[in-house]
mmCIF file of N, CA and C in Angstrom:
data_model
loop_
_atom_site.group_PDB
_atom_site.id
_atom_site.type_symbol
_atom_site.label_atom_id
_atom_site.label_comp_id
_atom_site.label_asym_id
_atom_site.label_seq_id
_atom_site.Cartn_x
_atom_site.Cartn_y
_atom_site.Cartn_z
ATOM 1 N N UNK A 1 16.211 13.864 -49.876
ATOM 2 C CA UNK A 1 15.452 12.941 -50.706
ATOM 3 C C UNK A 1 14.481 13.732 -51.574
ATOM 4 N N UNK A 2 14.671 13.641 -52.891
ATOM 5 C CA UNK A 2 13.778 14.326 -53.819
ATOM 6 C C UNK A 2 12.506 13.513 -53.985
ATOM 7 N N UNK A 3 11.390 14.174 -53.909
ATOM 8 C CA UNK A 3 10.102 13.501 -54.102
ATOM 9 C C UNK A 3 9.355 14.125 -55.267
ATOM 10 N N UNK A 4 8.776 13.273 -56.081
ATOM 11 C CA UNK A 4 7.941 13.695 -57.198
ATOM 12 C C UNK A 4 6.593 12.996 -57.043
ATOM 13 N N UNK A 5 5.518 13.752 -57.061
ATOM 14 C CA UNK A 5 4.190 13.196 -56.844
ATOM 15 C C UNK A 5 3.297 13.542 -58.025
ATOM 16 N N UNK A 6 2.855 12.498 -58.727
ATOM 17 C CA UNK A 6 1.976 12.688 -59.873
ATOM 18 C C UNK A 6 0.510 12.594 -59.462
ATOM 19 N N UNK A 7 -0.330 13.247 -60.242
ATOM 20 C CA UNK A 7 -1.781 13.138 -60.066
ATOM 21 C C UNK A 7 -2.459 13.452 -61.391
ATOM 22 N N UNK A 8 -3.750 13.153 -61.456
ATOM 23 C CA UNK A 8 -4.520 13.531 -62.627
ATOM 24 C C UNK A 8 -4.860 12.407 -63.576
ATOM 25 N N UNK A 9 -4.360 11.208 -63.305
ATOM 26 C CA UNK A 9 -4.691 10.096 -64.178
ATOM 27 C C UNK A 9 -6.142 9.690 -64.024
ATOM 28 N N UNK A 10 -6.585 8.804 -64.901
ATOM 29 C CA UNK A 10 -7.961 8.332 -64.844
ATOM 30 C C UNK A 10 -8.316 7.574 -66.096
ATOM 31 N N UNK A 11 -9.606 7.360 -66.261
ATOM 32 C CA UNK A 11 -10.096 6.633 -67.427
ATOM 33 C C UNK A 11 -10.960 7.557 -68.263
ATOM 34 N N UNK A 12 -10.674 7.603 -69.558
ATOM 35 C CA UNK A 12 -11.444 8.432 -70.481
ATOM 36 C C UNK A 12 -11.711 7.655 -71.752
ATOM 37 N N UNK A 13 -12.648 8.135 -72.514
ATOM 38 C CA UNK A 13 -12.910 7.543 -73.821
ATOM 39 C C UNK A 13 -11.977 8.163 -74.859
ATOM 40 N N UNK A 14 -11.769 7.437 -75.936
ATOM 41 C CA UNK A 14 -10.944 7.942 -77.031
ATOM 42 C C UNK A 14 -11.467 9.300 -77.491
ATOM 43 N N UNK A 15 -10.533 10.209 -77.724
ATOM 44 C CA UNK A 15 -10.885 11.566 -78.105
ATOM 45 C C UNK A 15 -10.975 12.523 -76.934
ATOM 46 N N UNK A 16 -10.947 11.985 -75.734
ATOM 47 C CA UNK A 16 -11.049 12.803 -74.544
ATOM 48 C C UNK A 16 -9.727 13.411 -74.139
ATOM 49 N N UNK A 17 -9.752 14.116 -73.002
ATOM 50 C CA UNK A 17 -8.571 14.825 -72.510
ATOM 51 C C UNK A 17 -8.346 14.552 -71.026
ATOM 52 N N UNK A 18 -7.101 14.655 -70.637
ATOM 53 C CA UNK A 18 -6.698 14.598 -69.233
ATOM 54 C C UNK A 18 -5.520 15.545 -69.043
ATOM 55 N N UNK A 19 -5.375 16.053 -67.816
ATOM 56 C CA UNK A 19 -4.194 16.839 -67.479
ATOM 57 C C UNK A 19 -3.511 16.211 -66.282
ATOM 58 N N UNK A 20 -2.279 15.809 -66.490
ATOM 59 C CA UNK A 20 -1.477 15.244 -65.410
ATOM 60 C C UNK A 20 -0.655 16.348 -64.755
ATOM 61 N N UNK A 21 -0.429 16.181 -63.464
ATOM 62 C CA UNK A 21 0.399 17.126 -62.708
ATOM 63 C C UNK A 21 1.482 16.358 -61.973
ATOM 64 N N UNK A 22 2.617 17.001 -61.789
ATOM 65 C CA UNK A 22 3.707 16.404 -61.027
ATOM 66 C C UNK A 22 4.354 17.508 -60.205
ATOM 67 N N UNK A 23 4.247 17.396 -58.907
ATOM 68 C CA UNK A 23 4.837 18.385 -58.015
ATOM 69 C C UNK A 23 6.098 17.814 -57.399
ATOM 70 N N UNK A 24 7.176 18.608 -57.455
ATOM 71 C CA UNK A 24 8.449 18.155 -56.939
ATOM 72 C C UNK A 24 8.821 18.859 -55.645
ATOM 73 N N UNK A 25 9.642 18.172 -54.860
ATOM 74 C CA UNK A 25 10.083 18.745 -53.587
ATOM 75 C C UNK A 25 11.216 19.736 -53.791
ATOM 76 N N UNK A 26 11.846 19.705 -54.981
ATOM 77 C CA UNK A 26 12.898 20.654 -55.313
ATOM 78 C C UNK A 26 12.714 21.083 -56.763
ATOM 79 N N UNK A 27 13.340 22.196 -57.104
ATOM 80 C CA UNK A 27 13.299 22.623 -58.501
ATOM 81 C C UNK A 27 14.311 21.813 -59.299
ATOM 82 N N UNK A 28 14.147 21.815 -60.607
ATOM 83 C CA UNK A 28 15.035 21.038 -61.471
ATOM 84 C C UNK A 28 15.171 21.726 -62.816
ATOM 85 N N UNK A 29 16.346 21.584 -63.413
ATOM 86 C CA UNK A 29 16.597 22.208 -64.718
ATOM 87 C C UNK A 29 15.699 21.609 -65.789
ATOM 88 N N UNK A 30 15.578 20.284 -65.774
ATOM 89 C CA UNK A 30 14.783 19.597 -66.788
ATOM 90 C C UNK A 30 13.803 18.659 -66.104
ATOM 91 N N UNK A 31 12.571 18.705 -66.536
ATOM 92 C CA UNK A 31 11.548 17.779 -66.051
ATOM 93 C C UNK A 31 10.987 17.026 -67.264
ATOM 94 N N UNK A 32 10.516 15.835 -67.019
ATOM 95 C CA UNK A 32 10.051 15.004 -68.140
ATOM 96 C C UNK A 32 8.895 14.123 -67.720
ATOM 97 N N UNK A 33 8.164 13.683 -68.722
ATOM 98 C CA UNK A 33 7.115 12.677 -68.550
ATOM 99 C C UNK A 33 7.484 11.445 -69.373
ATOM 100 N N UNK A 34 7.302 10.295 -68.765
ATOM 101 C CA UNK A 34 7.487 9.022 -69.432
ATOM 102 C C UNK A 34 6.214 8.205 -69.249
ATOM 103 N N UNK A 35 6.110 7.126 -69.997
ATOM 104 C CA UNK A 35 4.987 6.215 -69.811
ATOM 105 C C UNK A 35 5.430 4.785 -70.075
ATOM 106 N N UNK A 36 4.704 3.872 -69.456
ATOM 107 C CA UNK A 36 4.992 2.452 -69.663
ATOM 108 C C UNK A 36 3.692 1.682 -69.736
ATOM 109 N N UNK A 37 3.473 1.072 -70.876
ATOM 110 C CA UNK A 37 2.299 0.225 -71.075
ATOM 111 C C UNK A 37 2.656 -1.206 -70.677
ATOM 112 N N UNK A 38 1.670 -2.020 -70.322
ATOM 113 C CA UNK A 38 1.942 -3.408 -69.925
ATOM 114 C C UNK A 38 2.709 -4.154 -71.011
ATOM 115 N N UNK A 39 3.789 -4.795 -70.614
ATOM 116 C CA UNK A 39 4.572 -5.576 -71.541
ATOM 117 C C UNK A 39 5.490 -4.784 -72.447
ATOM 118 N N UNK A 40 5.560 -3.474 -72.234
ATOM 119 C CA UNK A 40 6.396 -2.631 -73.080
ATOM 120 C C UNK A 40 7.430 -1.889 -72.239
ATOM 121 N N UNK A 41 8.466 -1.417 -72.917
ATOM 122 C CA UNK A 41 9.478 -0.631 -72.233
ATOM 123 C C UNK A 41 8.963 0.775 -71.946
ATOM 124 N N UNK A 42 9.534 1.371 -70.936
ATOM 125 C CA UNK A 42 9.190 2.752 -70.621
ATOM 126 C C UNK A 42 9.683 3.664 -71.737
ATOM 127 N N UNK A 43 8.845 4.595 -72.149
ATOM 128 C CA UNK A 43 9.225 5.485 -73.246
ATOM 129 C C UNK A 43 9.048 6.942 -72.841
ATOM 130 N N UNK A 44 9.902 7.787 -73.376
ATOM 131 C CA UNK A 44 9.797 9.215 -73.114
ATOM 132 C C UNK A 44 8.646 9.823 -73.884
ATOM 133 N N UNK A 45 7.911 10.716 -73.224
ATOM 134 C CA UNK A 45 6.755 11.355 -73.839
ATOM 135 C C UNK A 45 7.051 12.819 -74.140
ATOM 136 N N UNK A 46 7.544 13.540 -73.123
ATOM 137 C CA UNK A 46 7.812 14.965 -73.311
ATOM 138 C C UNK A 46 8.763 15.437 -72.228
ATOM 139 N N UNK A 47 9.506 16.481 -72.535
ATOM 140 C CA UNK A 47 10.423 17.058 -71.577
ATOM 141 C C UNK A 47 10.452 18.572 -71.752
ATOM 142 N N UNK A 48 10.814 19.266 -70.666
ATOM 143 C CA UNK A 48 10.782 20.725 -70.699
ATOM 144 C C UNK A 48 11.927 21.305 -69.879
ATOM 145 N N UNK A 49 12.505 22.387 -70.421
ATOM 146 C CA UNK A 49 13.392 23.247 -69.660
ATOM 147 C C UNK A 49 12.856 24.663 -69.785
ATOM 148 N N UNK A 50 13.546 25.609 -69.210
ATOM 149 C CA UNK A 50 13.111 26.990 -69.314
ATOM 150 C C UNK A 50 13.178 27.464 -70.761
ATOM 151 N N UNK A 51 13.996 26.795 -71.569
ATOM 152 C CA UNK A 51 14.233 27.268 -72.932
ATOM 153 C C UNK A 51 13.532 26.454 -74.007
ATOM 154 N N UNK A 52 13.137 25.220 -73.719
ATOM 155 C CA UNK A 52 12.643 24.381 -74.809
ATOM 156 C C UNK A 52 11.776 23.252 -74.313
ATOM 157 N N UNK A 53 11.030 22.688 -75.271
ATOM 158 C CA UNK A 53 10.258 21.473 -75.035
ATOM 159 C C UNK A 53 10.584 20.480 -76.132
ATOM 160 N N UNK A 54 10.455 19.203 -75.805
ATOM 161 C CA UNK A 54 10.685 18.132 -76.766
ATOM 162 C C UNK A 54 9.599 17.092 -76.571
ATOM 163 N N UNK A 55 9.085 16.583 -77.679
ATOM 164 C CA UNK A 55 8.006 15.596 -77.627
ATOM 165 C C UNK A 55 8.361 14.359 -78.435
ATOM 166 N N UNK A 56 7.836 13.238 -77.976
ATOM 167 C CA UNK A 56 7.899 12.030 -78.796
ATOM 168 C C UNK A 56 6.991 12.225 -80.012
ATOM 169 N N UNK A 57 7.380 11.622 -81.125
ATOM 170 C CA UNK A 57 6.591 11.771 -82.350
ATOM 171 C C UNK A 57 5.143 11.314 -82.154
ATOM 172 N N UNK A 58 4.951 10.305 -81.336
ATOM 173 C CA UNK A 58 3.618 9.716 -81.155
ATOM 174 C C UNK A 58 2.627 10.661 -80.470
ATOM 175 N N UNK A 59 3.134 11.717 -79.821
ATOM 176 C CA UNK A 59 2.228 12.610 -79.090
ATOM 177 C C UNK A 59 2.248 14.047 -79.600
ATOM 178 N N UNK A 60 3.109 14.328 -80.568
ATOM 179 C CA UNK A 60 3.207 15.697 -81.095
ATOM 180 C C UNK A 60 1.860 16.165 -81.626
ATOM 181 N N UNK A 61 1.501 17.388 -81.264
ATOM 182 C CA UNK A 61 0.233 17.949 -81.701
ATOM 183 C C UNK A 61 -0.951 17.582 -80.821
ATOM 184 N N UNK A 62 -0.757 16.629 -79.916
ATOM 185 C CA UNK A 62 -1.845 16.211 -79.009
ATOM 186 C C UNK A 62 -1.531 16.516 -77.556
ATOM 187 N N UNK A 63 -0.266 16.388 -77.161
ATOM 188 C CA UNK A 63 0.147 16.599 -75.770
ATOM 189 C C UNK A 63 0.929 17.902 -75.660
ATOM 190 N N UNK A 64 0.774 18.564 -74.510
ATOM 191 C CA UNK A 64 1.527 19.787 -74.240
ATOM 192 C C UNK A 64 2.095 19.720 -72.833
ATOM 193 N N UNK A 65 3.406 19.909 -72.724
ATOM 194 C CA UNK A 65 4.058 19.953 -71.421
ATOM 195 C C UNK A 65 4.269 21.409 -71.032
ATOM 196 N N UNK A 66 4.052 21.695 -69.759
ATOM 197 C CA UNK A 66 4.254 23.065 -69.266
ATOM 198 C C UNK A 66 4.708 22.987 -67.817
ATOM 199 N N UNK A 67 5.169 24.123 -67.306
ATOM 200 C CA UNK A 67 5.691 24.134 -65.947
ATOM 201 C C UNK A 67 5.300 25.427 -65.251
ATOM 202 N N UNK A 68 4.966 25.305 -63.980
ATOM 203 C CA UNK A 68 4.711 26.451 -63.118
ATOM 204 C C UNK A 68 5.826 26.460 -62.089
ATOM 205 N N UNK A 69 6.811 27.298 -62.312
ATOM 206 C CA UNK A 69 7.988 27.295 -61.436
ATOM 207 C C UNK A 69 7.653 27.732 -60.023
ATOM 208 N N UNK A 70 6.668 28.619 -59.885
ATOM 209 C CA UNK A 70 6.289 29.067 -58.546
ATOM 210 C C UNK A 70 5.750 27.918 -57.705
ATOM 211 N N UNK A 71 5.097 26.966 -58.365
ATOM 212 C CA UNK A 71 4.525 25.809 -57.667
ATOM 213 C C UNK A 71 5.419 24.579 -57.775
ATOM 214 N N UNK A 72 6.510 24.710 -58.523
ATOM 215 C CA UNK A 72 7.410 23.575 -58.760
ATOM 216 C C UNK A 72 6.633 22.385 -59.316
ATOM 217 N N UNK A 73 5.730 22.670 -60.227
ATOM 218 C CA UNK A 73 4.839 21.654 -60.780
ATOM 219 C C UNK A 73 4.923 21.648 -62.304
ATOM 220 N N UNK A 74 5.038 20.456 -62.860
ATOM 221 C CA UNK A 74 5.028 20.289 -64.306
ATOM 222 C C UNK A 74 3.725 19.597 -64.693
ATOM 223 N N UNK A 75 3.169 20.004 -65.821
ATOM 224 C CA UNK A 75 1.884 19.487 -66.283
ATOM 225 C C UNK A 75 2.048 18.785 -67.626
ATOM 226 N N UNK A 76 1.144 17.871 -67.889
ATOM 227 C CA UNK A 76 1.057 17.255 -69.205
ATOM 228 C C UNK A 76 -0.412 17.288 -69.619
ATOM 229 N N UNK A 77 -0.737 18.204 -70.509
ATOM 230 C CA UNK A 77 -2.082 18.271 -71.050
ATOM 231 C C UNK A 77 -2.177 17.304 -72.214
ATOM 232 N N UNK A 78 -3.093 16.368 -72.125
ATOM 233 C CA UNK A 78 -3.228 15.322 -73.133
ATOM 234 C C UNK A 78 -4.595 15.445 -73.788
ATOM 235 N N UNK A 79 -4.604 15.764 -75.061
ATOM 236 C CA UNK A 79 -5.843 15.905 -75.820
ATOM 237 C C UNK A 79 -5.936 14.830 -76.889
ATOM 238 N N UNK A 80 -7.146 14.628 -77.390
ATOM 239 C CA UNK A 80 -7.377 13.628 -78.435
ATOM 240 C C UNK A 80 -6.717 12.289 -78.076
ATOM 241 N N UNK A 81 -6.994 11.834 -76.893
ATOM 242 C CA UNK A 81 -6.369 10.601 -76.410
ATOM 243 C C UNK A 81 -6.812 9.397 -77.221
ATOM 244 N N UNK A 82 -5.893 8.456 -77.372
ATOM 245 C CA UNK A 82 -6.125 7.233 -78.134
ATOM 246 C C UNK A 82 -5.925 6.032 -77.221
ATOM 247 N N UNK A 83 -6.531 4.902 -77.563
ATOM 248 C CA UNK A 83 -6.329 3.707 -76.733
ATOM 249 C C UNK A 83 -4.847 3.364 -76.549
ATOM 250 N N UNK A 84 -4.029 3.635 -77.544
ATOM 251 C CA UNK A 84 -2.600 3.326 -77.429
ATOM 252 C C UNK A 84 -1.863 4.255 -76.468
ATOM 253 N N UNK A 85 -2.532 5.276 -75.958
ATOM 254 C CA UNK A 85 -1.943 6.117 -74.923
ATOM 255 C C UNK A 85 -2.117 5.508 -73.527
ATOM 256 N N UNK A 86 -2.845 4.421 -73.437
ATOM 257 C CA UNK A 86 -3.040 3.758 -72.156
ATOM 258 C C UNK A 86 -1.709 3.295 -71.587
ATOM 259 N N UNK A 87 -1.401 3.727 -70.365
ATOM 260 C CA UNK A 87 -0.114 3.410 -69.744
ATOM 261 C C UNK A 87 -0.074 3.992 -68.345
ATOM 262 N N UNK A 88 0.939 3.584 -67.598
ATOM 263 C CA UNK A 88 1.280 4.271 -66.363
ATOM 264 C C UNK A 88 2.203 5.430 -66.750
ATOM 265 N N UNK A 89 1.873 6.623 -66.302
ATOM 266 C CA UNK A 89 2.654 7.806 -66.627
ATOM 267 C C UNK A 89 3.484 8.232 -65.421
ATOM 268 N N UNK A 90 4.762 8.485 -65.682
ATOM 269 C CA UNK A 90 5.708 8.846 -64.638
ATOM 270 C C UNK A 90 6.335 10.198 -64.946
ATOM 271 N N UNK A 91 6.557 10.990 -63.908
ATOM 272 C CA UNK A 91 7.369 12.179 -64.116
ATOM 273 C C UNK A 91 8.779 11.908 -63.611
ATOM 274 N N UNK A 92 9.719 12.639 -64.172
ATOM 275 C CA UNK A 92 11.125 12.429 -63.875
ATOM 276 C C UNK A 92 11.848 13.752 -63.781
ATOM 277 N N UNK A 93 12.942 13.748 -63.013
ATOM 278 C CA UNK A 93 13.789 14.925 -62.866
ATOM 279 C C UNK A 93 15.202 14.458 -62.547
ATOM 280 N N UNK A 94 16.122 15.420 -62.481
ATOM 281 C CA UNK A 94 17.495 15.044 -62.193
ATOM 282 C C UNK A 94 18.197 14.511 -63.416
ATOM 283 N N UNK A 95 18.271 15.355 -64.452
ATOM 284 C CA UNK A 95 18.882 14.947 -65.718
ATOM 285 C C UNK A 95 20.371 14.720 -65.525
ATOM 286 N N UNK A 96 20.846 13.532 -65.891
ATOM 287 C CA UNK A 96 22.212 13.102 -65.604
ATOM 288 C C UNK A 96 23.182 13.267 -66.772
ATOM 289 N N UNK A 97 22.633 13.477 -67.968
ATOM 290 C CA UNK A 97 23.483 13.481 -69.146
ATOM 291 C C UNK A 97 23.622 14.880 -69.728
ATOM 292 N N UNK A 98 24.509 14.998 -70.703
ATOM 293 C CA UNK A 98 24.716 16.267 -71.392
ATOM 294 C C UNK A 98 24.556 16.007 -72.874
ATOM 295 N N UNK A 99 23.392 16.322 -73.389
ATOM 296 C CA UNK A 99 23.151 16.088 -74.812
ATOM 297 C C UNK A 99 21.687 15.881 -75.091
ATOM 298 N N UNK A 100 21.206 16.504 -76.155
ATOM 299 C CA UNK A 100 19.783 16.430 -76.456
ATOM 300 C C UNK A 100 19.340 15.022 -76.816
ATOM 301 N N UNK A 101 20.292 14.178 -77.222
ATOM 302 C CA UNK A 101 19.908 12.814 -77.599
ATOM 303 C C UNK A 101 19.430 12.005 -76.420
ATOM 304 N N UNK A 102 19.659 12.492 -75.214
ATOM 305 C CA UNK A 102 19.282 11.745 -74.018
ATOM 306 C C UNK A 102 17.986 12.231 -73.373
ATOM 307 N N UNK A 103 17.402 13.310 -73.864
ATOM 308 C CA UNK A 103 16.332 13.963 -73.107
ATOM 309 C C UNK A 103 15.075 13.123 -72.939
ATOM 310 N N UNK A 104 14.860 12.156 -73.815
ATOM 311 C CA UNK A 104 13.697 11.274 -73.684
ATOM 312 C C UNK A 104 14.110 9.828 -73.410
ATOM 313 N N UNK A 105 15.266 9.665 -72.803
ATOM 314 C CA UNK A 105 15.743 8.331 -72.452
ATOM 315 C C UNK A 105 15.718 8.171 -70.940
ATOM 316 N N UNK A 106 15.098 7.106 -70.465
ATOM 317 C CA UNK A 106 14.843 7.015 -69.018
ATOM 318 C C UNK A 106 16.128 6.858 -68.203
ATOM 319 N N UNK A 107 17.181 6.309 -68.796
ATOM 320 C CA UNK A 107 18.425 6.147 -68.037
ATOM 321 C C UNK A 107 19.096 7.471 -67.735
ATOM 322 N N UNK A 108 18.604 8.545 -68.341
ATOM 323 C CA UNK A 108 19.207 9.851 -68.141
ATOM 324 C C UNK A 108 18.636 10.607 -66.951
ATOM 325 N N UNK A 109 17.687 10.018 -66.226
ATOM 326 C CA UNK A 109 17.035 10.717 -65.122
ATOM 327 C C UNK A 109 17.263 9.991 -63.817
ATOM 328 N N UNK A 110 17.461 10.756 -62.771
ATOM 329 C CA UNK A 110 17.749 10.176 -61.465
ATOM 330 C C UNK A 110 16.503 9.975 -60.616
ATOM 331 N N UNK A 111 15.575 10.909 -60.676
ATOM 332 C CA UNK A 111 14.439 10.888 -59.748
ATOM 333 C C UNK A 111 13.141 10.576 -60.485
ATOM 334 N N UNK A 112 12.308 9.767 -59.843
ATOM 335 C CA UNK A 112 11.067 9.316 -60.455
ATOM 336 C C UNK A 112 9.920 9.383 -59.470
ATOM 337 N N UNK A 113 8.746 9.688 -59.991
ATOM 338 C CA UNK A 113 7.543 9.571 -59.193
ATOM 339 C C UNK A 113 7.016 8.155 -59.197
ATOM 340 N N UNK A 114 5.912 7.943 -58.496
ATOM 341 C CA UNK A 114 5.317 6.611 -58.375
ATOM 342 C C UNK A 114 4.415 6.271 -59.559
ATOM 343 N N UNK A 115 4.015 7.266 -60.305
ATOM 344 C CA UNK A 115 3.202 7.020 -61.483
ATOM 345 C C UNK A 115 1.730 7.264 -61.260
ATOM 346 N N UNK A 116 1.042 7.570 -62.355
ATOM 347 C CA UNK A 116 -0.411 7.707 -62.346
ATOM 348 C C UNK A 116 -0.955 7.025 -63.590
ATOM 349 N N UNK A 117 -2.004 6.232 -63.408
ATOM 350 C CA UNK A 117 -2.521 5.401 -64.503
ATOM 351 C C UNK A 117 -3.449 6.199 -65.409
ATOM 352 N N UNK A 118 -3.230 6.056 -66.700
ATOM 353 C CA UNK A 118 -4.118 6.623 -67.709
ATOM 354 C C UNK A 118 -4.667 5.473 -68.549
ATOM 355 N N UNK A 119 -5.976 5.391 -68.635
ATOM 356 C CA UNK A 119 -6.633 4.348 -69.418
ATOM 357 C C UNK A 119 -7.585 5.001 -70.410
ATOM 358 N N UNK A 120 -7.399 4.678 -71.686
ATOM 359 C CA UNK A 120 -8.232 5.245 -72.740
ATOM 360 C C UNK A 120 -9.010 4.110 -73.396
ATOM 361 N N UNK A 121 -10.311 4.193 -73.329
ATOM 362 C CA UNK A 121 -11.156 3.150 -73.903
ATOM 363 C C UNK A 121 -11.640 3.575 -75.286
ATOM 364 N N UNK A 122 -11.834 2.577 -76.133
ATOM 365 C CA UNK A 122 -12.248 2.865 -77.519
ATOM 366 C C UNK A 122 -13.761 2.941 -77.638
#
């Protein structure tokens, strides 16, 4: 049973920063962060492999995904946060598809964490 445990969420004011962490029980080729705001579909935020990173347009230049393979932990550094970034953030692993068009699509991942809440106030 693969386990993914997120931490680091919280409440900040607009313009602030947070760093999310996700530690996995196993290593994975591709790790990703998704988010889901109330009443909205889950959306891909960022993904990382040993060779590349991919970001959603809405977070480019503000969020940075990184990985510490020794700790089997992936991070999401979030800067210049906006109220529209408010959501439950989930990490994912176990990429099921073959193709870059799937890297930020939630149906392409097998394993999910429980989520950590991020709230940005204006």
